[in-house]
Short mmCIF file of C-alpha atoms in Angstrom, two decimals:
data_model
loop_
_atom_site.label_atom_id
_atom_site.label_comp_id
_atom_site.label_asym_id
_atom_site.label_seq_id
_atom_site.Cartn_x
_atom_site.Cartn_y
_atom_site.Cartn_z
CA UNK A 48 -2.77 12.16 -6.23
CA UNK A 49 -5.47 9.59 -6.98
CA UNK A 50 -3.03 6.70 -6.68
CA UNK A 51 -1.72 8.01 -3.35
CA UNK A 52 -5.27 8.31 -2.00
CA UNK A 53 -6.05 4.76 -3.12
CA UNK A 54 -3.06 3.29 -1.30
CA UNK A 55 -3.75 5.28 1.86
CA UNK A 56 -7.30 4.00 1.58
CA UNK A 57 -5.97 0.44 1.48
CA UNK A 58 -4.13 0.98 4.75
CA UNK A 59 -7.25 2.57 6.27
CA UNK A 60 -9.29 -0.41 5.10
CA UNK A 61 -6.95 -2.80 6.88
CA UNK A 62 -7.18 -0.77 10.09
CA UNK A 63 -10.97 -0.59 9.83
CA UNK A 64 -11.10 -4.36 9.44
CA UNK A 65 -9.17 -4.74 12.69
CA UNK A 66 -11.56 -2.38 14.46
CA UNK A 67 -14.88 -3.71 13.15
CA UNK A 68 -14.25 -7.27 11.98
CA UNK A 69 -11.84 -8.32 14.70
CA UNK A 70 -14.55 -9.25 17.20
CA UNK A 71 -16.74 -11.25 14.77
CA UNK A 72 -13.59 -13.11 13.68
CA UNK A 73 -12.75 -13.71 17.34
CA UNK A 74 -16.17 -15.27 17.95
CA UNK A 75 -15.67 -17.61 14.98
CA UNK A 76 -12.04 -18.60 15.49
CA UNK A 77 -11.23 -18.42 19.21
CA UNK A 78 -13.26 -21.52 20.23
CA UNK A 79 -10.98 -23.60 18.00
CA UNK A 80 -7.73 -22.36 19.56
CA UNK A 81 -6.05 -23.45 22.80
CA UNK A 82 -4.66 -20.01 23.54
CA UNK A 83 -6.52 -17.45 21.42
CA UNK A 84 -5.11 -13.92 21.24
CA UNK A 85 -7.37 -11.15 20.04
CA UNK A 86 -4.59 -8.99 18.60
CA UNK A 87 -3.37 -11.83 16.40
CA UNK A 88 -6.80 -12.81 15.11
CA UNK A 89 -7.86 -9.22 14.38
CA UNK A 90 -4.51 -8.34 12.80
CA UNK A 91 -4.69 -11.35 10.48
CA UNK A 92 -8.18 -10.28 9.41
CA UNK A 93 -6.90 -6.79 8.62
CA UNK A 94 -3.90 -8.10 6.68
CA UNK A 95 -6.03 -10.58 4.74
CA UNK A 96 -8.50 -7.91 3.66
CA UNK A 97 -5.65 -5.55 2.77
CA UNK A 98 -3.98 -8.27 0.66
CA UNK A 99 -7.17 -9.07 -1.25
CA UNK A 100 -7.91 -5.39 -1.86
CA UNK A 101 -4.30 -4.83 -2.93
CA UNK A 102 -4.66 -7.44 -5.69
CA UNK A 103 -7.72 -5.68 -7.09
CA UNK A 104 -6.05 -2.25 -6.85
CA UNK A 105 -2.90 -3.50 -8.59
CA UNK A 106 -4.99 -4.79 -11.48
CA UNK A 107 -7.06 -1.61 -11.65
CA UNK A 108 -3.96 0.61 -11.72
CA UNK A 109 -2.17 -1.74 -14.12
CA UNK A 110 0.80 -2.27 -11.84
CA UNK A 111 0.39 -6.04 -11.40
CA UNK A 112 3.33 -6.96 -13.65
CA UNK A 113 6.87 -7.72 -12.48
CA UNK A 114 8.40 -4.55 -13.89
CA UNK A 115 5.84 -2.26 -12.24
CA UNK A 116 6.20 -4.05 -8.91
CA UNK A 117 9.96 -3.63 -9.05
CA UNK A 118 10.89 -7.23 -9.81
CA UNK A 119 11.89 -6.79 -13.44
CA UNK A 120 15.49 -7.97 -13.00
CA UNK A 121 16.35 -11.57 -13.91
CA UNK A 122 16.13 -13.72 -10.76
CA UNK A 123 19.88 -14.36 -10.42
CA UNK A 124 20.72 -10.66 -10.74
CA UNK A 125 17.91 -9.75 -8.36
CA UNK A 126 19.02 -12.12 -5.59
CA UNK A 127 22.67 -11.16 -6.06
CA UNK A 128 21.80 -7.48 -5.71
CA UNK A 129 19.69 -8.16 -2.61
CA UNK A 130 22.56 -10.09 -1.01
CA UNK A 131 25.11 -7.38 -1.81
CA UNK A 132 22.80 -4.68 -0.50
CA UNK A 133 22.13 -6.51 2.78
CA UNK A 134 25.85 -6.38 3.49
CA UNK A 135 26.09 -2.75 2.35
CA UNK A 136 23.11 -1.75 4.50
CA UNK A 137 24.54 -3.42 7.59
CA UNK A 138 27.91 -1.76 6.96
CA UNK A 139 26.29 1.67 6.72
CA UNK A 140 24.75 1.16 10.18
CA UNK A 141 28.09 0.55 11.89
CA UNK A 142 29.14 4.22 12.36
CA UNK A 143 25.85 4.96 14.13
CA UNK A 144 26.16 1.92 16.41
CA UNK A 145 29.78 2.74 17.24
CA UNK A 146 28.79 6.33 18.03
CA UNK A 147 26.11 5.07 20.42
CA UNK A 148 28.69 2.89 22.14
CA UNK A 149 31.24 5.73 22.18
CA UNK A 150 28.79 8.10 23.87
CA UNK A 151 27.91 5.36 26.38
CA UNK A 152 24.26 5.40 25.31
CA UNK A 153 23.95 1.61 25.40
CA UNK A 154 24.66 -1.00 28.06
CA UNK A 155 24.79 -4.80 27.87
CA UNK A 156 21.34 -6.36 28.02
CA UNK A 157 20.27 -7.93 31.32
CA UNK A 158 19.91 -11.26 29.49
CA UNK A 159 22.09 -11.03 26.37
CA UNK A 160 21.68 -13.57 23.59
CA UNK A 161 24.35 -16.28 23.84
CA UNK A 162 24.16 -17.76 20.33
CA UNK A 163 25.61 -15.14 17.98
CA UNK A 164 25.09 -17.17 14.81
CA UNK A 165 21.43 -17.77 15.62
CA UNK A 166 21.00 -14.11 16.54
CA UNK A 167 22.55 -12.79 13.31
CA UNK A 168 20.64 -15.25 11.13
CA UNK A 169 17.44 -14.32 12.96
CA UNK A 170 18.15 -10.65 12.32
CA UNK A 171 18.78 -11.21 8.61
CA UNK A 172 15.66 -13.37 8.25
CA UNK A 173 13.56 -10.78 10.09
CA UNK A 174 15.05 -8.01 7.96
CA UNK A 175 14.37 -9.79 4.69
CA UNK A 176 10.79 -10.61 5.67
CA UNK A 177 9.99 -7.07 6.77
CA UNK A 178 11.74 -5.42 3.85
CA UNK A 179 10.19 -7.72 1.24
CA UNK A 180 6.67 -6.88 2.41
CA UNK A 181 7.22 -3.15 2.91
CA UNK A 182 9.32 -2.55 -0.20
CA UNK A 183 6.93 -4.50 -2.44
CA UNK A 184 3.95 -2.49 -1.21
CA UNK A 185 5.58 0.95 -0.89
CA UNK A 186 8.55 1.25 -3.23
CA UNK A 187 7.22 -1.41 -5.59
CA UNK A 188 3.52 -0.90 -6.27
CA UNK A 189 2.74 2.42 -4.58
CA UNK A 190 5.75 4.31 -5.89
CA UNK A 191 5.14 3.11 -9.44
CA UNK A 192 1.47 4.13 -9.36
CA UNK A 193 2.20 7.61 -7.98
CA UNK A 194 5.20 8.11 -10.28
CA UNK A 195 3.07 7.50 -13.37
CA UNK A 196 0.58 10.16 -12.25
CA UNK A 197 2.69 12.76 -10.48
CA UNK A 198 6.36 12.10 -11.22
CA UNK A 199 9.27 10.59 -9.33
CA UNK A 200 9.77 13.35 -6.75
CA UNK A 201 6.17 13.20 -5.52
CA UNK A 202 6.31 9.39 -5.48
CA UNK A 203 9.50 9.35 -3.40
CA UNK A 204 8.23 11.89 -0.85
CA UNK A 205 4.74 10.45 -0.47
CA UNK A 206 5.88 6.85 -0.07
CA UNK A 207 8.47 8.03 2.48
CA UNK A 208 5.73 9.76 4.48
CA UNK A 209 3.61 6.60 4.53
CA UNK A 210 6.67 4.49 5.36
CA UNK A 211 7.50 6.68 8.35
CA UNK A 212 3.91 6.94 9.60
CA UNK A 213 3.18 3.22 9.56
CA UNK A 214 6.03 2.58 12.00
CA UNK A 215 3.98 4.22 14.76
CA UNK A 216 1.14 1.74 14.78
CA UNK A 217 1.40 0.63 18.39
CA UNK A 218 0.99 -2.86 19.77
CA UNK A 219 -1.90 -3.57 22.09
CA UNK A 220 -2.62 -6.75 24.05
CA UNK A 221 -5.80 -7.71 25.87
CA UNK A 222 -6.59 -10.82 27.90
CA UNK A 223 -9.04 -13.27 26.33
CA UNK A 224 -11.40 -12.89 29.29
CA UNK A 225 -11.70 -9.14 28.65
CA UNK A 226 -12.56 -9.31 24.96
CA UNK A 227 -15.93 -7.80 24.07
CA UNK A 228 -17.75 -6.18 21.15
CA UNK A 229 -15.82 -2.93 21.61
CA UNK A 230 -12.36 -4.47 21.85
CA UNK A 231 -11.57 -3.92 18.17
CA UNK A 232 -12.18 -0.17 18.44
CA UNK A 233 -10.30 -0.08 21.75
CA UNK A 234 -7.36 -1.82 20.08
CA UNK A 235 -7.41 0.64 17.19
CA UNK A 236 -7.43 3.59 19.61
CA UNK A 237 -4.29 2.29 21.26
CA UNK A 238 -2.73 1.40 17.90
CA UNK A 239 -2.95 5.02 16.76
CA UNK A 240 -2.27 6.62 20.17
CA UNK A 241 1.28 7.79 19.37
CA UNK A 242 0.01 10.12 16.65
CA UNK A 243 -1.56 12.18 19.44
CA UNK A 244 1.90 12.66 21.02
CA UNK A 245 4.01 14.20 18.24
CA UNK A 246 6.67 15.42 20.66
CA UNK A 247 7.53 11.79 21.41
CA UNK A 248 7.86 10.63 17.82
CA UNK A 249 9.19 13.62 15.85
CA UNK A 250 12.85 12.48 15.90
CA UNK A 251 12.01 8.91 14.93
CA UNK A 252 9.55 10.10 12.28
CA UNK A 253 12.09 12.40 10.63
CA UNK A 254 14.73 9.67 10.63
CA UNK A 255 12.36 7.14 9.07
CA UNK A 256 11.23 9.72 6.53
CA UNK A 257 14.86 10.36 5.54
CA UNK A 258 15.44 6.62 5.19
CA UNK A 259 12.28 6.34 3.09
CA UNK A 260 13.49 9.11 0.77
CA UNK A 261 16.86 7.39 0.29
CA UNK A 262 15.21 4.05 -0.47
CA UNK A 263 12.82 5.76 -2.87
CA UNK A 264 15.66 7.43 -4.77
CA UNK A 265 17.52 4.13 -5.03
CA UNK A 266 14.34 2.45 -6.29
CA UNK A 267 13.82 5.09 -8.99
CA UNK A 268 17.45 5.12 -10.08
CA UNK A 269 17.80 1.34 -10.32
CA UNK A 270 14.29 0.68 -11.64
CA UNK A 271 13.65 -2.22 -9.22
CA UNK A 272 13.33 -3.04 -5.52
CA UNK A 273 16.31 -5.40 -5.18
CA UNK A 274 18.64 -2.81 -3.63
CA UNK A 275 15.91 -1.26 -1.41
CA UNK A 276 15.00 -4.71 -0.08
CA UNK A 277 18.63 -5.52 0.68
CA UNK A 278 19.49 -2.15 2.24
CA UNK A 279 16.32 -2.19 4.32
CA UNK A 280 17.00 -5.76 5.47
CA UNK A 281 20.57 -4.91 6.45
CA UNK A 282 19.42 -1.98 8.57
CA UNK A 283 16.68 -4.02 10.26
CA UNK A 284 19.12 -6.86 10.96
CA UNK A 285 21.59 -4.57 12.73
CA UNK A 286 18.84 -2.94 14.81
CA UNK A 287 17.52 -6.40 15.70
CA UNK A 288 20.93 -7.60 16.91
CA UNK A 289 21.70 -4.40 18.83
CA UNK A 290 18.32 -4.48 20.59
CA UNK A 291 18.86 -8.11 21.61
CA UNK A 292 22.37 -7.48 22.93
CA UNK A 293 22.00 -4.06 24.58
CA UNK A 294 19.65 -1.81 26.50
CA UNK A 295 19.35 1.96 26.27
CA UNK A 296 20.88 3.99 29.12
CA UNK A 297 18.05 6.41 29.99
CA UNK A 298 20.28 8.28 32.47
CA UNK A 299 23.12 8.93 30.00
CA UNK A 300 23.76 12.65 29.22
CA UNK A 301 23.15 12.01 25.53
CA UNK A 302 20.13 9.76 25.98
CA UNK A 303 18.03 12.33 24.10
CA UNK A 304 19.88 11.34 20.91
CA UNK A 305 18.13 7.95 20.90
CA UNK A 306 14.44 7.77 20.07
CA UNK A 307 12.03 7.55 22.98
CA UNK A 308 9.68 5.21 21.13
CA UNK A 309 12.07 2.36 20.40
CA UNK A 310 15.26 3.43 22.19
CA UNK A 311 17.25 3.45 18.95
CA UNK A 312 15.93 5.45 15.99
CA UNK A 313 16.28 9.14 16.85
CA UNK A 314 18.35 12.28 16.33
CA UNK A 315 21.70 10.49 16.28
CA UNK A 316 20.62 8.00 13.64
CA UNK A 317 19.01 10.81 11.66
CA UNK A 318 22.33 12.69 11.58
CA UNK A 319 24.19 9.60 10.38
CA UNK A 320 21.44 8.90 7.83
CA UNK A 321 21.97 12.33 6.28
CA UNK A 322 25.75 11.91 6.22
CA UNK A 323 25.84 8.33 4.95
CA UNK A 324 22.90 9.00 2.65
CA UNK A 325 25.25 11.10 0.52
CA UNK A 326 27.58 8.12 0.20
CA UNK A 327 24.65 5.85 -0.62
CA UNK A 328 23.41 8.14 -3.39
CA UNK A 329 26.93 8.41 -4.79
CA UNK A 330 27.14 4.62 -4.89
CA UNK A 331 23.81 4.41 -6.71
CA UNK A 332 24.53 7.35 -9.02
CA UNK A 333 23.07 6.90 -12.53
CA UNK A 334 26.47 6.61 -14.23
CA UNK A 335 27.56 3.82 -11.88
CA UNK A 336 24.27 1.96 -12.35
CA UNK A 337 24.62 2.14 -16.12
CA UNK A 338 28.24 0.95 -15.93
CA UNK A 339 27.32 -1.93 -13.62
CA UNK A 340 24.44 -2.81 -15.91
CA UNK A 341 26.88 -3.33 -18.74
CA UNK A 342 28.78 -5.82 -16.57
CA UNK A 343 25.71 -7.79 -15.60
CA UNK A 344 24.56 -5.85 -12.52
CA UNK A 345 21.61 -3.49 -12.09
CA UNK A 346 20.06 -1.86 -15.12
CA UNK A 347 17.75 1.13 -14.80
CA UNK A 348 14.19 0.72 -16.05
CA UNK A 349 12.74 2.94 -18.79
CA UNK A 350 10.75 4.77 -16.09
CA UNK A 351 13.64 5.61 -13.76
CA UNK A 352 14.99 8.78 -15.28
CA UNK A 353 13.25 11.41 -13.11
CA UNK A 354 15.92 11.59 -10.45
#
């Protein structure tokens, strides 16, 4: 569990930097900006420190090579697999979205987006950015480090737990005039506030955990992060588009099926994740991966045989 503790420590380090280095950074940087925002300055400080520490940790744990990080496939195969998986991920989301519409859980947004092409491209770009960062850190480096110490099952479960938990870091905004020496700690208190209200997040947490487990299994079976990045991006893109085009109906009889935190990820999506997860695992079954590898698609890595 040493590797798991190290990666959790990295996340804690980034949060601590926001809390304790955010204000000093604000004092240095804000005078040079026309419209300084404390949350942006402090968050960048936290991410920068996390990135630097991550480089040292990757070297220390000997996971700073392409194969360990999940990028061992040749570039053309990698990008092709990402593209295919984006489409597959978006397709897997459709039954859940149609169920939401069928149960009248969504209504047209007050100000719907008028440019569909721009909206879809924005969703895909957002999905790829988010998934690249999260999959590289979690299913790339972290999963490899834990897997070498504790095996694939522990690596899949532990990275899924971290994946789910990090989605509840709340957003907090404060006016420039109200920033003071304690603002960083105040921001961190609000950032972690949802963890003190488990009844509000349990459905979303379980759904994200299930998604994390599926992505972890795919990562282990394929030996790289191409498919997890694509699947993750496809799911994020669909959620992005649906959120832009619709609003949740809080008065609908089945409103409880949608998550309270974000109005989307909840019990209903968890149920579909479990159902469609079986199809996803069948698609990425070891025999199919090996067969596709022979035809120039994914090939499992030497370390991917635990699941």
